[in-house]
Coordinates of N, CA and C in Angstrom, one line a residue:
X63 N 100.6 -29.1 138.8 CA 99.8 -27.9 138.7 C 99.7 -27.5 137.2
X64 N 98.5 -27.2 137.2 CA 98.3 -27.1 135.2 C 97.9 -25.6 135.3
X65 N 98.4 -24.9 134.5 CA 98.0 -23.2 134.1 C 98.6 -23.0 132.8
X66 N 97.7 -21.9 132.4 CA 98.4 -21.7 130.5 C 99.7 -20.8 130.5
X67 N 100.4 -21.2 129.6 CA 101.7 -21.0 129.4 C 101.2 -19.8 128.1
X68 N 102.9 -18.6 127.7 CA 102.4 -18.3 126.4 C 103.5 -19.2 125.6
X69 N 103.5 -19.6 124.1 CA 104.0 -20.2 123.8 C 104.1 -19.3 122.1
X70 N 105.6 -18.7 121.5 CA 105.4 -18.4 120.4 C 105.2 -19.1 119.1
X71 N 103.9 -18.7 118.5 CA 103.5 -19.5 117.4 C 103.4 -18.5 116.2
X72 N 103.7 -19.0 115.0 CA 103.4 -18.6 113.8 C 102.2 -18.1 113.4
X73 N 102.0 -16.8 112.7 CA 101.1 -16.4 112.6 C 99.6 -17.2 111.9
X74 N 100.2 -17.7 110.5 CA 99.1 -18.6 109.7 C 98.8 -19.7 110.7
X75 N 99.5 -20.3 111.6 CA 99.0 -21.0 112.5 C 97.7 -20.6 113.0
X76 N 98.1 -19.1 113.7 CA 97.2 -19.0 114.9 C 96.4 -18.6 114.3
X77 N 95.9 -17.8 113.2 CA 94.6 -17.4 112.8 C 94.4 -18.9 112.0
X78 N 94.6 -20.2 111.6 CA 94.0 -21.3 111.1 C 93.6 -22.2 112.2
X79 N 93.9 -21.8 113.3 CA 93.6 -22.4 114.8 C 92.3 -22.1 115.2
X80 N 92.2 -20.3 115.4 CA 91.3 -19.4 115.7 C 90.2 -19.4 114.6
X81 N 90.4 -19.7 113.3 CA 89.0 -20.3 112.7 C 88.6 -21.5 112.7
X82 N 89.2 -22.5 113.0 CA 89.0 -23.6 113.4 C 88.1 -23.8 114.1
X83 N 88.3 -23.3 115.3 CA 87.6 -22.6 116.7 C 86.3 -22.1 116.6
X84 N 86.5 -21.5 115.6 CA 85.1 -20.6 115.0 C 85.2 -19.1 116.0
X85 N 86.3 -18.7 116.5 CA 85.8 -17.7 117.1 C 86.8 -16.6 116.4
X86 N 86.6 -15.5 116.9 CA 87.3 -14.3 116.2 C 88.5 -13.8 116.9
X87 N 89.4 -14.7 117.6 CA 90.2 -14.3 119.2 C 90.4 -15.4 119.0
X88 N 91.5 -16.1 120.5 CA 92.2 -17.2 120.8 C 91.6 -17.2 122.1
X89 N 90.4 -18.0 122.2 CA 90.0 -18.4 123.5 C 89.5 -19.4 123.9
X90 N 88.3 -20.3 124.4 CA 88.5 -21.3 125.4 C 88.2 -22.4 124.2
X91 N 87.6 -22.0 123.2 CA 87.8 -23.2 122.0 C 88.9 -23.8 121.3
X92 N 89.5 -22.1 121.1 CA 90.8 -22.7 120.6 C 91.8 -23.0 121.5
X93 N 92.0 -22.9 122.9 CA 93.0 -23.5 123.4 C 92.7 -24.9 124.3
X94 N 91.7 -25.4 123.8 CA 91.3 -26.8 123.5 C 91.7 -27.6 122.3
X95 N 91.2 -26.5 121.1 CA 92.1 -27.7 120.5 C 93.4 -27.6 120.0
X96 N 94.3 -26.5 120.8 CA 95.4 -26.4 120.9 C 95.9 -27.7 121.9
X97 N 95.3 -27.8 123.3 CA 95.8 -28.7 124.1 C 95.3 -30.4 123.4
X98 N 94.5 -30.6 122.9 CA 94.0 -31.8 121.9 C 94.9 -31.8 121.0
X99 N 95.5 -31.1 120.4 CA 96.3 -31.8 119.5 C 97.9 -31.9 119.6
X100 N 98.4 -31.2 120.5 CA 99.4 -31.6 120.9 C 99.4 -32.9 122.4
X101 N 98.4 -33.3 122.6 CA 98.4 -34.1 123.6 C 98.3 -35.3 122.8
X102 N 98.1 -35.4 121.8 CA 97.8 -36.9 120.6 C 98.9 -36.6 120.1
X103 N 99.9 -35.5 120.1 CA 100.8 -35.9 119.0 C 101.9 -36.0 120.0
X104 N 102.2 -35.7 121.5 CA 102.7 -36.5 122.5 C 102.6 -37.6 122.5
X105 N 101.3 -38.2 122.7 CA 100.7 -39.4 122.6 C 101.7 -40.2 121.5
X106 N 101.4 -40.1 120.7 CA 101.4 -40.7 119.5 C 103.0 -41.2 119.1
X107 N 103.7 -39.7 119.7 CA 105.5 -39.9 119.7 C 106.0 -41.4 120.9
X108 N 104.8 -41.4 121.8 CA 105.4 -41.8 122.7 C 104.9 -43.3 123.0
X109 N 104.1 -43.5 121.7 CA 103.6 -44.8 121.8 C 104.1 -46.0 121.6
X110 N 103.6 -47.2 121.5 CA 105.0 -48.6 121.5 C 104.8 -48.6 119.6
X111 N 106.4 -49.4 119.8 CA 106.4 -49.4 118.2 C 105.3 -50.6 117.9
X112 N 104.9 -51.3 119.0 CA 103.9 -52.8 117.9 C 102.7 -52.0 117.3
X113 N 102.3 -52.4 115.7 CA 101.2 -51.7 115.3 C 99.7 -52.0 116.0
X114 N 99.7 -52.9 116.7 CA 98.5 -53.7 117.2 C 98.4 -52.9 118.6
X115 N 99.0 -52.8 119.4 CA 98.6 -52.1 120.7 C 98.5 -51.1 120.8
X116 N 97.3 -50.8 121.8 CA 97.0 -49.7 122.1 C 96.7 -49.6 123.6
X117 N 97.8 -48.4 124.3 CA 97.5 -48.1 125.7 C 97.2 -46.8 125.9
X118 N 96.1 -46.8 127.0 CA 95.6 -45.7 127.4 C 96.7 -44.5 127.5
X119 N 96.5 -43.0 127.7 CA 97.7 -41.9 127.8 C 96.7 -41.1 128.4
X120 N 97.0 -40.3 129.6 CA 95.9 -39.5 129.9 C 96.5 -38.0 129.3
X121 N 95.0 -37.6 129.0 CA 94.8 -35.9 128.1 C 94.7 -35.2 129.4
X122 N 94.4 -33.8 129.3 CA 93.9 -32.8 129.7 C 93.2 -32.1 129.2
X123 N 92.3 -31.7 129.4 CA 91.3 -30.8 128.5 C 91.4 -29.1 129.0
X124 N 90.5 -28.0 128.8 CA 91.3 -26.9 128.5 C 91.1 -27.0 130.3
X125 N 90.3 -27.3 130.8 CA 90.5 -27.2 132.8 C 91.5 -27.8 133.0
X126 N 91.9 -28.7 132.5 CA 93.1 -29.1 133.2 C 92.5 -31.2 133.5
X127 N 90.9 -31.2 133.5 CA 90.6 -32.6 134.0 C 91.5 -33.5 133.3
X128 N 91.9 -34.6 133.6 CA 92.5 -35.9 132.9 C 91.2 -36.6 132.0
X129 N 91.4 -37.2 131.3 CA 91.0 -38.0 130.5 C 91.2 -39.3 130.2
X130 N 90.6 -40.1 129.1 CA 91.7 -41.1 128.7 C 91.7 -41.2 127.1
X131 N 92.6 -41.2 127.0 CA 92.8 -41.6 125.1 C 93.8 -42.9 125.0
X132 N 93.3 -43.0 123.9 CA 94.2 -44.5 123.5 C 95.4 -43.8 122.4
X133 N 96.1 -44.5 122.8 CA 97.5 -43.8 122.0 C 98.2 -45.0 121.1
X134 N 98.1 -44.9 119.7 CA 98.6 -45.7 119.2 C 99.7 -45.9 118.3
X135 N 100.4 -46.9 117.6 CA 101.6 -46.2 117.2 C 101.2 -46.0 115.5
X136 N 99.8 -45.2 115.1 CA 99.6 -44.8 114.3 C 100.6 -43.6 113.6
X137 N 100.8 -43.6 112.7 CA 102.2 -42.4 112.1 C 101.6 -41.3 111.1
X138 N 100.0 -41.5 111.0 CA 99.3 -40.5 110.3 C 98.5 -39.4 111.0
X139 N 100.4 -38.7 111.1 CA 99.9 -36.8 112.0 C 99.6 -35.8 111.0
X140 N 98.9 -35.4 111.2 CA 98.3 -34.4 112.7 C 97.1 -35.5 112.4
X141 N 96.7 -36.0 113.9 CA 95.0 -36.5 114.1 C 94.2 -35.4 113.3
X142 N 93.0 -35.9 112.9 CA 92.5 -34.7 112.5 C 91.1 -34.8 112.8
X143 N 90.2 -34.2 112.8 CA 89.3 -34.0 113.5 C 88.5 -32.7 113.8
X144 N 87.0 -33.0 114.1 CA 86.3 -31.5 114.5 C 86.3 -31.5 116.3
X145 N 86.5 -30.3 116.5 CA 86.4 -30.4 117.9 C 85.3 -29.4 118.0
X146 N 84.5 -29.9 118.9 CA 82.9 -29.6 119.0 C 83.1 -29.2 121.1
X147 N 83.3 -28.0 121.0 CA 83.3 -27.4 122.4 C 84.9 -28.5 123.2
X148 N 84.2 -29.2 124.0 CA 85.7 -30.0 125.0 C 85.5 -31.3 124.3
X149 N 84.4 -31.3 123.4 CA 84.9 -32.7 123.0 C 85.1 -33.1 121.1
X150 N 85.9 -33.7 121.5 CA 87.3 -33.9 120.1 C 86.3 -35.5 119.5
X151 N 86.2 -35.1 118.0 CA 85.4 -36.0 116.9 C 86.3 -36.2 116.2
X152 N 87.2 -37.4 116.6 CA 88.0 -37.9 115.1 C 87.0 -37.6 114.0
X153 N 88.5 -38.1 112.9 CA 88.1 -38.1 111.6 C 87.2 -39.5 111.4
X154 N 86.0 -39.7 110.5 CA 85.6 -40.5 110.5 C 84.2 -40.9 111.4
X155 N 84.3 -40.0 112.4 CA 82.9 -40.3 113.0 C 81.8 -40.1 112.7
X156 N 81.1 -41.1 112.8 CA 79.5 -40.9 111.9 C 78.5 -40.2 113.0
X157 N 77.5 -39.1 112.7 CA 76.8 -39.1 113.4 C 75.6 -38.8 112.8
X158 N 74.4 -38.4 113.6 CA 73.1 -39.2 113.3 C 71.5 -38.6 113.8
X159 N 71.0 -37.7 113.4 CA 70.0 -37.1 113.9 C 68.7 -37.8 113.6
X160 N 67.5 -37.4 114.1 CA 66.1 -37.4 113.8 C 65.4 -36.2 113.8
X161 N 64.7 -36.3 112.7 CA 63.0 -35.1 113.3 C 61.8 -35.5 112.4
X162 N 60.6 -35.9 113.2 CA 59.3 -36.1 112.8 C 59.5 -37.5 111.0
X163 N 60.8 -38.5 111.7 CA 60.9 -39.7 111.0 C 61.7 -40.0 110.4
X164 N 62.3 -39.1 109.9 CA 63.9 -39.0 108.7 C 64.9 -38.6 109.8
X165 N 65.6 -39.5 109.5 CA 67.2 -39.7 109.5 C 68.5 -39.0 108.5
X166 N 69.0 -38.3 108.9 CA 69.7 -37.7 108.8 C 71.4 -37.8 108.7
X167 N 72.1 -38.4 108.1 CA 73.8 -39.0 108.5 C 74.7 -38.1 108.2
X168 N 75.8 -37.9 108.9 CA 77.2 -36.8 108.5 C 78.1 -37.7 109.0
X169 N 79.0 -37.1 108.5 CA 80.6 -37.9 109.2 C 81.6 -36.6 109.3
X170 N 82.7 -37.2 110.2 CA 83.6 -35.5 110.2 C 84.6 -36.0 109.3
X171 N 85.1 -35.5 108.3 CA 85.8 -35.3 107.4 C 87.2 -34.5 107.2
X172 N 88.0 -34.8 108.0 CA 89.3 -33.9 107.9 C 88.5 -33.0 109.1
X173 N 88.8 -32.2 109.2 CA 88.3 -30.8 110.4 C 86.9 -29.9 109.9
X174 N 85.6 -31.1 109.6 CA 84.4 -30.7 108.9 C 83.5 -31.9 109.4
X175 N 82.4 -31.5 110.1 CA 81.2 -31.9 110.1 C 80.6 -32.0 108.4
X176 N 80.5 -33.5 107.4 CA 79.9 -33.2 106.1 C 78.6 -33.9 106.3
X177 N 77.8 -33.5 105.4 CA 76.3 -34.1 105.4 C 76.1 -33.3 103.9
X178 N 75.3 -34.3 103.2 CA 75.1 -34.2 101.8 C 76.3 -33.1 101.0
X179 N 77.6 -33.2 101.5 CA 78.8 -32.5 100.5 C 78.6 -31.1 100.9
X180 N 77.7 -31.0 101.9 CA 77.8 -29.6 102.7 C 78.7 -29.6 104.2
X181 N 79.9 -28.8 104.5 CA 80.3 -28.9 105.7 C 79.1 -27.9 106.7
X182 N 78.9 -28.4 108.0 CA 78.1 -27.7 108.9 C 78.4 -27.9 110.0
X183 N 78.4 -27.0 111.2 CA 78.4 -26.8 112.5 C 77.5 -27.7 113.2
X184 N 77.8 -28.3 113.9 CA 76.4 -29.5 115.5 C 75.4 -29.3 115.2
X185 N 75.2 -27.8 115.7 CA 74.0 -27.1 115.7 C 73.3 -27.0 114.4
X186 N 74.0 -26.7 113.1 CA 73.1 -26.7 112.0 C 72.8 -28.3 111.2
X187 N 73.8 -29.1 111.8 CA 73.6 -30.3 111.4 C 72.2 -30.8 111.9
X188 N 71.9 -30.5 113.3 CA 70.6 -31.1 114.3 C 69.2 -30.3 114.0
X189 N 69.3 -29.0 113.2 CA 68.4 -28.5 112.9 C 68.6 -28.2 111.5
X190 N 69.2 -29.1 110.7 CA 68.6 -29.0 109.3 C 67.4 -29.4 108.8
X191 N 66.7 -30.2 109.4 CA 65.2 -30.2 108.7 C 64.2 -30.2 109.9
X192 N 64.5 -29.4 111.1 CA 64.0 -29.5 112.8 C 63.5 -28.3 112.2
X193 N 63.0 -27.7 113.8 CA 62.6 -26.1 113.8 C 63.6 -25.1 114.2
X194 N 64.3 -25.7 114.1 CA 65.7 -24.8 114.4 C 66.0 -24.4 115.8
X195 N 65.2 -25.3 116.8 CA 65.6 -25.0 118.1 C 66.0 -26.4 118.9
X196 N 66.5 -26.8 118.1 CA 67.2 -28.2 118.8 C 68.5 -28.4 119.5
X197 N 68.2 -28.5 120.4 CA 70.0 -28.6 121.1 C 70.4 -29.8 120.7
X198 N 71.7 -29.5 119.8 CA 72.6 -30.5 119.1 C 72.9 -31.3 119.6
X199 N 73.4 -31.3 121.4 CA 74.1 -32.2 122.2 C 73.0 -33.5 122.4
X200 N 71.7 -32.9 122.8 CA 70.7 -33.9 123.0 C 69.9 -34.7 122.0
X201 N 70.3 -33.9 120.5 CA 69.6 -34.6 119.2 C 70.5 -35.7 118.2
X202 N 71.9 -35.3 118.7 CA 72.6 -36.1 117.4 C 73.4 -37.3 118.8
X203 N 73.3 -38.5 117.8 CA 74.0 -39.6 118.0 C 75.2 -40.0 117.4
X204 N 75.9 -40.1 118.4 CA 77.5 -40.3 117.8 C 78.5 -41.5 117.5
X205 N 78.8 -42.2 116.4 CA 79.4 -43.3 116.8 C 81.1 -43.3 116.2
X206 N 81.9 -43.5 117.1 CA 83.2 -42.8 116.8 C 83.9 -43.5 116.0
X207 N 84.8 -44.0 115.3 CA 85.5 -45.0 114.5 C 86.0 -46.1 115.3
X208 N 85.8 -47.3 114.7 CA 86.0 -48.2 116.0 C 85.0 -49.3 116.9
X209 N 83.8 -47.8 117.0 CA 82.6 -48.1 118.1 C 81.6 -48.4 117.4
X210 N 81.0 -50.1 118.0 CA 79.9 -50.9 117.5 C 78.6 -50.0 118.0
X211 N 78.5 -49.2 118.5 CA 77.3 -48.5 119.0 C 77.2 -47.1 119.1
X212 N 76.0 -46.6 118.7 CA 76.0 -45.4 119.2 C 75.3 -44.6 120.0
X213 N 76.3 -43.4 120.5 CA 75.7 -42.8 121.7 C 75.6 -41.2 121.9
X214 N 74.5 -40.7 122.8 CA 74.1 -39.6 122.5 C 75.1 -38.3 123.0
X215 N 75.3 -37.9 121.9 CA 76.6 -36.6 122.2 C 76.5 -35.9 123.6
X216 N 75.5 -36.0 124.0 CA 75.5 -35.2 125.5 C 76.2 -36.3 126.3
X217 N 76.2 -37.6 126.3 CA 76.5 -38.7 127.0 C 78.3 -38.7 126.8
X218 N 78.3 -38.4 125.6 CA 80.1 -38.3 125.4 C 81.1 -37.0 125.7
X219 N 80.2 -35.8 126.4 CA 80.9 -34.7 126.9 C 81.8 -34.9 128.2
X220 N 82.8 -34.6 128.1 CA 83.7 -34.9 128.9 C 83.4 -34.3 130.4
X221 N 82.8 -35.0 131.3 CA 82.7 -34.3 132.4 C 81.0 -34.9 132.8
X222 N 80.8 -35.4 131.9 CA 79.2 -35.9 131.6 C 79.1 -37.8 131.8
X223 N 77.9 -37.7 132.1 CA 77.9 -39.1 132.0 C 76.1 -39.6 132.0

């Protein structure tokens, strides 16, 4: 049975969590990527020592659904990463818009969406040269570190297919 626990945390923590989040409170953003990053650094303690393999470890996300991640015996903690609503953007993921011909490229950078040395939110990444009414999930293309292809962020929401 999965339900939230309280758990005492350091103050600079929680307000660098809570902006993380983007929100002004500890709520369903940040206790995603509260449960994201302690589930990779589970992961990660519990992985095999050979540097080459990688086995699945199942996540939970802030419902509680399972997942799958690959857990490897990588030693460069904290993962880092933007987490974009339930779904978690390593470091390194390139992603990829269009409007009316031009292409557009960012990558996440430490815990930042960058594009042209500007950090930016989904949303303002997918309507930087749009009309500013583009749903980000449906406009940007995502290709994760790793992955020979890319695919449309709505496609990679967890729960989505």
């Amino acid at each position: 049975m999965s339900y939230p626990i309280s758990i005492p945390l350091r103050a600079d923590l929680f307000h660098a969590i809570r902006e993380h989040a983007g929100e002004g409170y500890f709520g369903d953003k940040a206790q995603a990527a509260v449960n994201e990053a302690v589930s990779f650094w589970l992961a990660a303690l519990s992985a095999p020592a050979a540097p080459s393999s990688a086995t699945p470890s199942p996540l939970r996300d802030a419902t509680g659904t399972a997942g799958t991640a690959h857990a490897t015996a990588d030693t460069t903690l904290p993962h880092r990463g933007y987490q974009w609503k339930r779904l978690f953007l390593p470091d390194g993921t390139l992603l990829r818009t269009a409007f009316r011909g031009r292409t557009r490229y960012a990558v996440v950078e430490g815990e930042h969406i960058v594009c042209d040395s500007q950090p930016l939110t989904p949303s303002a990444f997918a309507n930087l040269h749009g009309c500013g009414q583009r749903n980000a999930w449906r406009a940007i293309w995502l290709r994760l570190p790793g992955a020979a292809d890319w695919a449309l962020a709505h496609d990679c929401r967890p729960g989505r297919a």
